[in-house]
Coordinates of C-alpha atoms and ligand atoms in Angstrom, one line a residue:
M120 CA 17.6 -5.9 -12.1
G121 CA 19.1 -2.6 -13.2
S122 CA 18.8 -0.4 -10.5
P123 CA 21.0 2.4 -10.8
M124 CA 20.9 2.8 -7.4
T125 CA 22.3 -0.3 -5.5
A126 CA 25.8 0.1 -4.2
G127 CA 26.3 -3.1 -6.2
N128 CA 25.7 -1.7 -9.5
I129 CA 27.9 1.2 -8.9
L130 CA 30.8 -1.2 -8.5
T131 CA 30.0 -2.8 -11.7
P132 CA 29.8 0.1 -14.2
R133 CA 29.7 -0.7 -17.7
N134 CA 33.3 0.0 -19.2
A135 CA 37.0 0.4 -17.5
F136 CA 36.9 4.0 -17.8
T137 CA 33.7 4.7 -15.6
R138 CA 35.2 2.3 -12.9
V139 CA 38.4 4.4 -12.8
L140 CA 36.5 7.4 -12.8
F141 CA 34.2 6.4 -10.1
L142 CA 37.1 4.9 -7.9
A143 CA 38.8 8.3 -8.2
T144 CA 36.1 10.0 -7.3
F145 CA 35.0 8.1 -4.6
C146 CA 38.8 8.2 -3.0
A147 CA 38.7 12.0 -3.1
V148 CA 35.1 11.9 -1.5
L149 CA 36.5 10.0 1.2
F150 CA 39.3 11.9 1.7
L151 CA 37.4 15.4 1.6
Y152 CA 34.8 13.6 3.9
T153 CA 37.9 13.1 6.5
L154 CA 38.6 16.8 5.9
R155 CA 35.5 18.7 6.8
P156 CA 31.7 18.3 7.3
I157 CA 28.9 17.3 4.7
A158 CA 27.6 20.9 4.5
D159 CA 30.9 22.4 3.2
H160 CA 31.1 20.1 0.4
P161 CA 31.1 22.4 -3.0
R162 CA 27.4 22.6 -4.3
N163 CA 28.2 20.6 -7.4
F164 CA 30.3 17.8 -6.0
H165 CA 28.2 14.9 -7.1
Q166 CA 29.6 12.0 -5.0
E167 CA 28.1 13.0 -1.3
I168 CA 28.7 10.8 1.3
I169 CA 25.4 9.5 3.4
A170 CA 25.9 7.3 6.1
V171 CA 23.7 4.5 5.9
S172 CA 22.8 2.5 9.0
N173 CA 24.3 -1.0 8.7
V174 CA 26.5 -0.4 6.0
T175 CA 30.0 0.0 7.2
Q176 CA 31.5 2.0 4.7
P177 CA 30.0 5.3 4.1
H178 CA 27.4 4.9 0.8
P179 CA 27.8 7.2 -1.9
R180 CA 24.5 8.6 -3.3
D181 CA 24.0 7.5 -6.9
C182 CA 23.3 10.2 -9.6
S183 CA 24.0 7.6 -12.5
L184 CA 21.6 7.0 -15.0
D185 CA 21.3 3.2 -15.8
S186 CA 19.8 2.7 -19.2
S187 CA 18.7 -0.8 -19.1
H188 CA 16.7 0.1 -15.7
L189 CA 15.2 2.9 -17.7
Q190 CA 14.6 0.6 -20.6
L191 CA 13.0 -1.7 -18.6
L192 CA 10.3 1.1 -17.0
Q193 CA 9.8 2.2 -20.5
Q194 CA 8.5 -1.3 -21.5
K195 CA 6.5 -1.9 -18.3
Y196 CA 4.6 1.3 -18.5
G197 CA 4.7 2.2 -22.2
L198 CA 6.8 5.4 -21.9
E199 CA 8.2 7.3 -24.9
D200 CA 11.8 7.7 -25.4
D201 CA 12.1 11.2 -24.3
I202 CA 10.8 11.5 -20.9
D203 CA 11.0 14.0 -17.8
Y204 CA 13.0 12.7 -15.1
A205 CA 13.8 13.4 -11.5
R206 CA 15.2 11.7 -8.4
R207 CA 15.5 12.5 -5.2
Y208 CA 17.2 11.1 -2.1
V209 CA 15.0 11.4 1.0
R210 CA 16.3 11.0 4.5
F211 CA 14.1 10.1 7.3
H212 CA 14.9 11.1 10.7
R213 CA 13.1 8.8 13.4
Q214 CA 11.9 11.0 16.1
D215 CA 9.7 11.0 19.0
I216 CA 7.0 12.8 17.7
K217 CA 3.4 11.9 16.7
R218 CA 2.3 10.8 13.2
Q219 CA 1.6 14.0 11.2
S220 CA -1.1 13.5 8.3
I221 CA 0.9 16.2 6.6
T222 CA 4.3 17.7 7.5
K223 CA 5.4 21.1 5.6
L224 CA 9.2 21.3 4.7
D225 CA 10.9 24.7 4.1
K226 CA 12.6 22.9 1.0
D227 CA 12.0 22.7 -2.5
L228 CA 11.4 19.0 -4.0
F229 CA 13.0 19.5 -7.1
P230 CA 14.6 23.0 -7.0
K231 CA 16.2 22.3 -10.6
G232 CA 13.2 21.0 -12.2
F233 CA 13.3 17.8 -14.4
D234 CA 15.8 16.5 -16.6
R235 CA 14.8 15.9 -20.3
I236 CA 16.4 12.6 -21.0
N237 CA 16.5 9.9 -23.8
I238 CA 15.9 6.8 -22.6
Q239 CA 17.8 5.0 -25.4
N240 CA 20.7 7.2 -24.7
P241 CA 20.4 8.7 -21.4
P242 CA 23.1 11.1 -20.0
M243 CA 25.5 9.7 -17.2
K244 CA 24.2 11.4 -14.3
T245 CA 20.7 13.0 -13.5
T246 CA 20.7 16.4 -11.5
C247 CA 22.0 15.5 -8.2
L248 CA 20.7 17.0 -5.2
K249 CA 21.5 16.9 -1.5
P250 CA 18.7 14.3 0.4
L251 CA 15.5 16.0 1.1
E252 CA 15.5 15.6 5.3
V253 CA 12.1 14.6 6.5
P254 CA 11.0 13.8 10.1
V255 CA 9.2 10.7 10.7
P256 CA 7.7 9.0 14.0
N257 CA 9.4 6.3 15.4
S258 CA 7.7 3.2 14.6
P259 CA 8.5 -0.5 14.1
S260 CA 9.3 -2.5 10.9
P261 CA 7.6 -5.5 9.9
K262 CA 10.9 -7.7 10.7
T263 CA 10.1 -7.1 14.7
V264 CA 6.6 -7.9 14.6
D265 CA 5.0 -11.0 16.7
A266 CA 1.9 -11.8 15.1
S267 CA 1.2 -15.1 16.8
D268 CA -2.1 -13.7 18.5
L269 CA -3.7 -13.6 15.2
L270 CA -5.3 -16.5 13.3
F271 CA -6.7 -15.5 9.6
G272 CA -9.4 -17.3 7.5
V273 CA -9.5 -16.5 3.8
S274 CA -11.7 -18.3 1.4
T275 CA -10.9 -18.3 -2.2
T276 CA -10.4 -20.3 -5.4
F277 CA -7.0 -21.9 -7.0
K278 CA -7.9 -19.5 -10.1
R279 CA -7.8 -16.3 -8.1
L280 CA -5.0 -17.7 -6.2
T281 CA -2.6 -17.9 -9.2
S282 CA -3.9 -15.7 -12.0
N283 CA -2.0 -12.5 -12.8
D284 CA -4.6 -10.1 -11.8
T285 CA -5.7 -11.4 -8.4
N286 CA -2.7 -13.6 -7.0
P287 CA -2.4 -12.3 -3.4
M288 CA 0.2 -14.2 -2.2
K289 CA 2.9 -11.4 -2.1
E290 CA 0.2 -9.3 -0.3
W291 CA -0.3 -12.2 2.2
A292 CA 3.6 -12.4 2.8
H293 CA 3.4 -8.9 3.8
W294 CA 1.3 -9.2 6.6
L295 CA 2.1 -12.7 7.6
T296 CA 5.6 -12.8 7.5
D297 CA 8.8 -10.4 8.7
G298 CA 9.5 -9.5 5.1
N299 CA 12.2 -11.8 4.8
G300 CA 10.7 -15.3 4.3
K301 CA 9.9 -16.0 7.8
S302 CA 6.7 -16.4 9.6
N303 CA 5.9 -13.8 11.7
G304 CA 3.8 -16.1 14.0
A305 CA 0.4 -15.4 12.3
G306 CA -1.4 -18.2 11.0
L307 CA -3.5 -18.5 7.9
V308 CA -6.4 -21.2 7.2
L309 CA -7.0 -21.1 3.5
R310 CA -10.1 -22.8 1.9
L311 CA -9.8 -23.2 -2.0
V312 CA -13.0 -23.8 -3.4
D313 CA -13.3 -27.0 -5.2
A314 CA -9.3 -27.2 -5.5
T315 CA -7.9 -30.6 -6.5
N316 CA -5.6 -32.4 -3.8
E317 CA -2.8 -31.2 -6.2
E318 CA -3.6 -27.7 -6.5
I319 CA -4.1 -27.7 -2.6
Q320 CA -0.6 -29.3 -2.5
E321 CA 1.1 -26.8 -4.7
A322 CA -0.5 -23.7 -3.0
K323 CA 0.7 -24.8 0.3
T324 CA 4.2 -25.7 -0.9
N325 CA 4.3 -22.1 -2.4
M326 CA 3.3 -20.4 0.5
T327 CA 5.0 -22.2 2.8
G328 CA 8.2 -21.4 0.8
M329 CA 7.4 -17.7 0.8
G330 CA 7.4 -18.1 4.7
I331 CA 3.5 -18.1 5.3
D332 CA 2.4 -20.4 8.0
V333 CA -0.5 -21.8 6.0
K334 CA -3.0 -24.7 6.2
V335 CA -4.9 -25.2 3.0
Y336 CA -8.3 -27.0 3.0
H337 CA -10.7 -28.0 0.2
S338 CA -14.1 -26.4 0.3
S339 CA -17.0 -27.3 -1.8
S340 CA -19.0 -25.0 -4.4
S341 CA -22.3 -27.0 -3.8
D342 CA -22.6 -25.0 -0.4
E343 CA -24.1 -22.0 -0.5
M344 CA -21.3 -18.8 -0.6
A345 CA -22.6 -17.2 2.5
A346 CA -22.7 -20.3 4.4
R347 CA -19.2 -21.3 3.4
Y348 CA -18.1 -17.9 4.4
L349 CA -19.6 -18.5 7.7
S350 CA -18.4 -21.9 8.3
L351 CA -14.9 -20.2 8.1
L352 CA -15.4 -19.3 11.7
P353 CA -15.9 -22.9 13.2
A354 CA -13.0 -23.9 11.2
L355 CA -10.7 -21.0 12.9
Y356 CA -11.7 -22.1 16.1
N357 CA -11.3 -25.7 15.7
D358 CA -7.9 -25.1 14.4
S359 CA -5.0 -26.7 16.6
S360 CA -3.4 -23.2 17.2
R361 CA -6.7 -21.8 18.7
K362 CA -5.2 -21.9 22.2
S363 CA -2.6 -19.8 21.7
R364 CA -4.4 -17.1 19.7
K365 CA -6.3 -14.1 21.0
F366 CA -8.1 -13.1 17.7
L367 CA -9.6 -15.2 14.9
V368 CA -9.8 -12.8 11.8
M369 CA -12.0 -13.4 8.8
C370 CA -11.0 -11.5 5.5
D371 CA -11.2 -11.7 1.9
D372 CA -8.8 -12.5 -0.7
D373 CA -8.2 -9.0 -1.5
T374 CA -7.7 -7.6 1.8
F375 CA -4.4 -6.2 2.9
F376 CA -3.0 -5.0 6.2
P377 CA -0.2 -2.5 5.7
S378 CA 0.9 -2.1 9.4
V379 CA 0.8 -5.6 11.5
H380 CA 2.2 -3.7 14.5
S381 CA -0.3 -1.1 14.7
L382 CA -2.7 -3.3 14.0
L383 CA -1.8 -5.5 17.1
S384 CA -1.4 -2.4 19.3
R385 CA -5.0 -1.1 18.3
L386 CA -6.4 -4.7 19.2
S387 CA -4.5 -4.5 22.5
T388 CA -6.8 -1.8 23.4
Y389 CA -9.4 -4.3 23.6
D390 CA -9.9 -7.4 26.4
H391 CA -9.4 -10.7 24.3
K392 CA -11.2 -12.3 27.1
E393 CA -14.6 -10.5 26.3
E394 CA -16.6 -11.7 23.7
L395 CA -15.9 -9.3 20.9
Y396 CA -17.0 -8.8 17.1
I397 CA -14.8 -6.0 15.6
G398 CA -14.9 -4.6 12.2
T399 CA -16.2 -1.6 10.2
F400 CA -18.8 -0.4 8.2
S401 CA -18.9 0.3 4.3
E402 CA -18.0 3.7 3.5
D403 CA -21.3 4.0 1.8
V404 CA -24.1 4.6 3.8
N405 CA -26.3 3.3 0.9
N406 CA -24.7 -0.3 1.5
I407 CA -25.5 -0.1 5.1
Q408 CA -29.2 0.7 4.3
R409 CA -28.7 -2.0 1.5
H410 CA -27.2 -4.9 3.7
G411 CA -27.4 -3.7 7.4
S412 CA -25.4 -2.2 10.0
Q413 CA -22.6 -5.0 10.3
A414 CA -18.9 -5.6 9.7
F415 CA -18.2 -5.4 6.0
G416 CA -15.9 -8.1 5.8
G417 CA -13.4 -7.1 3.2
A418 CA -11.9 -4.7 5.6
G419 CA -11.4 -7.8 8.3
V420 CA -13.7 -8.9 10.9
F421 CA -11.9 -9.7 14.3
F422 CA -13.4 -12.0 16.8
S423 CA -12.3 -12.9 20.2
V424 CA -12.0 -16.7 21.0
P425 CA -15.0 -16.5 23.4
L426 CA -17.4 -15.2 20.7
A427 CA -16.0 -17.6 18.3
E428 CA -16.7 -20.5 20.3
K429 CA -20.3 -19.6 20.6
I430 CA -20.6 -18.8 16.8
A431 CA -19.1 -22.1 16.2
A432 CA -21.5 -23.8 18.3
L433 CA -24.2 -22.0 16.4
Y434 CA -23.2 -22.8 12.8
D435 CA -25.8 -25.6 12.2
Q436 CA -28.9 -23.2 13.4
C437 CA -27.4 -20.0 11.7
S438 CA -26.8 -21.4 8.6
T439 CA -30.4 -23.2 7.8
S440 CA -31.8 -22.2 4.2
E441 CA -34.5 -20.3 5.9
K442 CA -31.4 -18.3 7.2
I443 CA -29.6 -18.2 3.9
T444 CA -32.9 -16.7 2.2
E445 CA -33.0 -13.9 5.0
S446 CA -29.5 -12.8 4.3
N447 CA -30.5 -12.2 0.7
T448 CA -30.9 -8.4 0.4
G449 CA -31.7 -8.5 -3.4
W450 CA -27.9 -9.2 -4.3
G451 CA -27.7 -12.9 -3.5
P452 CA -27.1 -14.3 0.1
Q453 CA -24.6 -12.1 1.8
G454 CA -22.0 -14.1 4.2
D455 CA -21.4 -10.7 6.2
I456 CA -25.4 -10.6 7.0
L457 CA -25.2 -14.2 7.8
L458 CA -22.9 -13.5 10.3
R459 CA -24.3 -10.6 11.8
K460 CA -27.6 -12.2 12.0
C461 CA -26.0 -15.1 13.8
I462 CA -24.4 -13.0 16.5
Y463 CA -27.2 -10.3 16.8
E464 CA -29.9 -12.7 17.1
N465 CA -28.3 -15.1 19.4
T466 CA -26.2 -13.1 21.5
E467 CA -26.1 -9.4 23.3
V468 CA -22.8 -9.0 21.4
R469 CA -22.7 -6.0 19.1
L470 CA -20.2 -4.6 16.6
S471 CA -17.1 -2.9 17.9
M472 CA -16.4 -0.1 15.2
L473 CA -12.5 0.3 14.1
R474 CA -13.0 2.9 11.9
D475 CA -9.2 2.7 10.7
L476 CA -10.2 -0.6 8.8
H477 CA -11.4 -0.1 5.2
Q478 CA -13.7 -1.8 3.2
L479 CA -13.3 0.7 0.4
D480 CA -16.5 0.4 -1.6
I481 CA -15.1 2.9 -4.0
Q482 CA -14.8 3.2 -7.8
G483 CA -12.9 5.2 -10.3
D484 CA -9.5 7.1 -9.2
P485 CA -8.8 6.4 -5.7
A486 CA -6.3 8.9 -5.3
G487 CA -8.1 11.3 -3.2
F488 CA -8.3 8.4 -0.4
Y489 CA -4.7 7.5 -0.5
E490 CA -3.5 11.2 -0.8
A491 CA -5.4 11.9 2.6
G492 CA -2.6 11.3 5.0
L493 CA -4.2 8.3 6.8
F494 CA -2.6 5.6 8.4
P495 CA -5.0 2.6 7.3
L496 CA -5.2 -0.7 9.4
S497 CA -6.6 -2.5 6.3
L498 CA -7.3 -1.8 2.8
H499 CA -9.5 -3.7 0.3
H500 CA -11.0 -3.9 -3.2
F501 CA -7.7 -2.4 -4.8
K502 CA -7.5 -5.1 -7.7
G503 CA -9.7 -3.0 -10.3
G504 CA -12.7 -4.4 -11.8
F505 CA -15.7 -3.0 -10.5
W506 CA -13.9 -1.5 -7.7
H507 CA -10.9 0.7 -7.5
E508 CA -7.3 -0.2 -8.5
A509 CA -4.3 0.8 -6.3
K510 CA -1.0 -1.0 -5.5
P511 CA -0.7 -1.0 -1.8
Y512 CA 1.7 -3.7 -1.5
A513 CA 4.3 -1.7 -3.5
G514 CA 3.3 1.5 -1.6
A515 CA 3.7 -0.4 1.8
Q516 CA 7.5 -1.4 1.0
V517 CA 8.7 2.1 2.1
I518 CA 7.8 0.9 5.8
H519 CA 10.9 -1.8 5.6
A520 CA 13.0 1.6 5.6
C521 CA 11.1 4.4 7.4
G522 CA 8.8 2.3 9.5
E523 CA 5.1 1.7 9.6
A524 CA 4.0 5.0 10.2
C525 CA 5.7 6.6 7.3
F526 CA 3.3 4.6 4.5
L527 CA 1.1 7.3 3.1
Q528 CA 2.4 10.1 5.5
R529 CA 2.4 13.5 3.6
F530 CA 5.5 15.8 3.1
Q531 CA 4.7 19.1 1.5
T532 CA 7.7 21.0 0.0
K533 CA 8.1 24.6 -0.8
D534 CA 7.7 24.3 -4.4
N535 CA 4.0 23.0 -4.0
F536 CA 4.6 19.1 -4.2
I537 CA 3.1 16.9 -2.1
I538 CA 4.6 13.5 -1.4
S539 CA 1.8 10.8 -0.4
N540 CA 4.4 8.3 0.6
G541 CA 3.9 5.1 -1.3
Y542 CA 1.4 6.3 -3.4
S543 CA 2.0 9.6 -5.4
V544 CA 4.1 12.7 -5.6
A545 CA 1.7 15.3 -6.8
Q546 CA 2.5 18.8 -8.1
Y547 CA 0.4 21.8 -7.6
P548 CA 1.7 24.3 -9.7
K549 CA -1.1 26.9 -8.8
G550 CA -0.3 26.6 -5.1
I551 CA -1.9 24.4 -2.6
N552 CA -4.7 26.6 -2.0
F553 CA -7.4 24.0 -0.8
N554 CA -8.0 22.0 2.5
V555 CA -5.3 19.6 2.7
H556 CA -7.3 17.8 5.6
Q557 CA -10.4 16.9 3.2
M558 CA -10.2 14.2 0.8
E559 CA -10.3 15.1 -2.9
R560 CA -13.2 13.3 -4.0
T561 CA -11.6 11.6 -7.1
F562 CA -13.9 8.4 -6.5
K563 CA -17.3 7.4 -6.3
P564 CA -19.6 5.1 -4.5
A565 CA -21.1 2.3 -6.5
P566 CA -23.8 1.6 -7.9
D567 CA -25.7 4.7 -6.7
D568 CA -23.8 8.0 -6.2
Y569 CA -26.1 10.6 -4.4
G570 CA -23.3 13.0 -3.8
W571 CA -23.0 12.4 -0.1
N572 CA -23.3 8.9 0.5
L573 CA -19.8 8.6 1.3
D574 CA -19.6 11.7 3.7
F575 CA -20.6 10.0 6.8
M576 CA -17.7 7.8 6.7
L577 CA -15.2 9.8 4.8
G578 CA -16.0 13.3 5.7
P579 CA -17.3 15.7 2.9
G580 CA -14.9 15.6 -0.1
R581 CA -13.2 18.5 -1.5
K582 CA -13.6 19.2 -5.6
S583 CA -11.4 16.9 -7.6
L584 CA -8.5 18.8 -9.4
A585 CA -8.4 16.7 -12.1
Y586 CA -8.8 18.6 -15.8
T587 CA -8.4 21.8 -13.9
G588 CA -4.6 22.5 -14.5
R589 CA -4.2 22.6 -10.9
K590 CA -2.5 19.4 -10.1
V591 CA -0.2 16.9 -11.9
A592 CA 0.6 13.6 -10.3
W593 CA 3.3 10.6 -10.6
E594 CA 1.8 7.5 -9.2
L595 CA 3.6 4.7 -7.6
K596 CA 4.1 1.9 -9.9
E597 CA 6.8 -0.1 -8.0
A598 CA 9.1 -0.1 -5.2
R599 CA 11.6 -2.5 -3.6
V600 CA 13.9 -2.8 -0.7
Q601 CA 17.6 -2.7 -2.0
E602 CA 20.3 -4.3 -0.9
D603 CA 21.7 -1.7 1.4
G604 CA 17.9 -1.2 3.1
S605 CA 17.1 1.8 1.4
V606 CA 14.0 1.8 -0.8
L607 CA 13.6 2.8 -4.2
Q608 CA 10.0 4.0 -5.3
T609 CA 9.5 4.7 -9.0
Y610 CA 6.5 7.0 -9.6
V611 CA 5.4 7.5 -13.5
R612 CA 3.1 10.1 -15.0
K613 CA 1.8 9.5 -18.6
L614 CA 1.4 12.0 -21.2
D615 CA -1.7 10.7 -22.3
D616 CA -3.4 11.1 -18.8
R617 CA -6.2 13.2 -19.4
R618 CA -6.3 14.2 -15.6
W619 CA -3.5 16.4 -16.0
S620 CA -5.0 18.8 -18.3
Y621 CA -7.0 22.0 -18.4
Q622 CA -9.4 24.2 -20.7
E623 CA -9.3 27.1 -22.4
G624 CA -12.1 28.4 -24.6
N625 CA -13.1 25.2 -26.7
N626 CA -9.6 23.8 -26.5
W627 CA -8.0 21.3 -24.0
Y628 CA -4.4 21.5 -22.9
R629 CA -1.9 19.3 -21.5
M630 CA -0.2 20.4 -18.5
M631 CA 3.3 18.5 -19.4
E632 CA 5.2 17.7 -22.4
K633 CA 6.5 14.3 -22.1
D634 CA 6.1 11.0 -20.1
G635 CA 7.7 11.7 -16.8
I636 CA 9.2 9.3 -14.1
V637 CA 10.0 10.6 -10.4
E638 CA 12.3 8.2 -8.1
L639 CA 12.3 8.6 -4.6
V640 CA 15.1 6.7 -2.7
W641 CA 14.1 6.6 1.2
I642 CA 17.6 6.6 3.3
P643 CA 18.3 6.6 6.9
Ligands
NAG122 C1 22.6 -5.6 9.7 O1 22.9 -6.0 10.9 C2 22.8 -7.3 11.6 C3 22.9 -7.2 12.8 O2 24.0 -6.1 13.2 C4 23.1 -8.0 10.6 O3 22.6 -9.5 11.2 C5 22.8 -8.1 9.4 O4 23.4 -9.3 8.7 C6 23.2 -7.0 8.7 N1 22.6 -6.8 7.2 C7 23.3 -6.5 6.4 C8 22.5 -6.2 4.9 O5 24.6 -6.1 6.4
NAG123 C1 0.7 -13.2 -16.7 O1 1.9 -12.5 -16.5 C2 3.0 -12.9 -17.5 C3 4.4 -12.3 -17.1 O2 4.2 -10.8 -16.8 C4 3.0 -12.7 -18.8 O3 4.0 -13.4 -19.6 C5 1.7 -13.8 -19.0 O4 1.2 -13.6 -20.5 C6 0.4 -13.2 -18.2 N1 -0.7 -14.0 -18.2 C7 -1.8 -13.5 -18.6 C8 -2.9 -14.5 -18.7 O5 -2.2 -12.6 -18.5
NAG124 C1 4.0 -22.5 -7.4 O1 5.6 -21.8 -7.7 C2 5.7 -22.2 -8.9 C3 7.1 -22.0 -9.5 O2 7.2 -20.8 -9.1 C4 4.7 -21.9 -10.1 O3 5.2 -22.0 -11.5 C5 3.4 -22.1 -10.0 O4 2.2 -21.3 -10.4 C6 3.1 -21.6 -8.3 N1 1.7 -22.2 -7.8 C7 0.8 -21.7 -7.1 C8 -0.4 -22.1 -6.5 O5 1.4 -20.3 -6.7
NAG125 C1 -14.2 -29.5 14.4 O1 -13.6 -30.5 14.8 C2 -14.4 -31.4 15.1 C3 -13.5 -32.7 15.6 O2 -12.4 -32.6 15.3 C4 -14.9 -32.1 13.8 O3 -16.0 -32.7 14.0 C5 -15.8 -30.7 13.3 O4 -16.3 -31.2 12.0 C6 -14.8 -29.6 12.8 N1 -15.5 -28.6 12.2 C7 -15.1 -27.8 11.4 C8 -16.0 -26.7 11.1 O5 -14.1 -27.8 11.1

């Protein structure tokens, strides 16, 4: 609906006059384009030509403002009529370079500032800028991934599967399909606690329709939750596809794998014929003390088939009521503990740490984590409630354009902005005078915050810049792949977001005067 930026929309303007005007402009541009290089275009010549791959015709950069698109955003995000708006095309150049956590550019992001526009009656055009040119590493896109080495197991309820807040199916499709409705070869064994046959059938039909290679089974709430979790492993081992798999993976229904090529490439550094238990700790050492030194399952736990075979055979003796009692550290019996005990008490296998998996036991504003330039292999606990809230599915859409490695990559511009690609566009009006290689500690561990319990895993964090007048951020709300293959990202900043304020004397001041939208369009 209503994007101002697809070629389709440009070709169907709202009235005949704009159509004629547009065609005339377009022809003039095409004509000029044949005569002179792009760099020689007059500065204020709006329809600059950009070559977009897989599009046979040159693709005009679109600086028009589409009021229906803006009104939809207004509705969804509760914006006022008058807003500050800016749009920038970002042209990525795939190069044979390593992924940089932060790349400094010698250009401004918004050299002409923001346009003050009225959403009910926007001007025809927004400020039209040349694309910002950014280097990115060569990295593959989801459509070429072959993940048939992996079989995943998830246990959840029909309610969580279908409720607005928790429905994970789109996210699952991100890591289980090619992004285009076809399985990427990975399998999913889904267990629905106490689901009816109709619910199981409906879930299977819908997910299969999305391209997910899924088998859906019933499980019973009369089994202790921790034992139910442990029993996923024998179920994965039992699956008819096991012989062609290298790793059996247990994760939660709110685990997200943004970059499957990278995940596979990291897993390929292990010998899958060995007995392997691969995962990561909680970021919070307090949780390791409380629950034990083990894989925290929300980050994803990877078993080689030989170890899975052993554990599957041990299931009965590892899930006795005595074992279940032992797995209770005061927070109810824990599946992660039951699993660790089963492995550690019966084999010599110990956890192989894969630190780029993330359990994310963090609460509050997660910005500091997502703005740290990391390249996470998994993310977890981002659906709000007790833990933090973030939109990694929307964030990861950009990999369909610039490749896996560009998700959460940072670009710093001369006018003191940092784009954390797929999370935020942040402005630092007093300068970037802090250590960008340390996480801004905007979040906290739970339930206990000793001030240092995240430091071992995440490194000591720098001070939060909220409420200091030193940072304003537009945060990603939605993103989508457009018809021409470009990715449109919409970042929003709300006037009533108190983080972007500062104190003078007894008074608090806002750093901005209006709600704001920043749109970035990633083009090749
Ligand atoms: C892009 O190119 C591929 C192969 O050249 C073709 O199969 C596909 O249909 C094209 N996509 C679009 C959107 O034109
Ligand atoms: C779920 O989302 C839809 C569409 O956004 C909305 O109409 C509906 O009221 C929501 N349901 C709940 C239970 O929040
Ligand atoms: C399946 O899809 C239908 C139609 O879109 C929807 O109404 C229903 O809630 C979906 N059910 C599940 C389990 O996803
Ligand atoms: C595994 O398969 C065997 C044989 O088909 C069956 O007896 C057993 O119950 C299955 N176990 C699980 C955990 O699914």
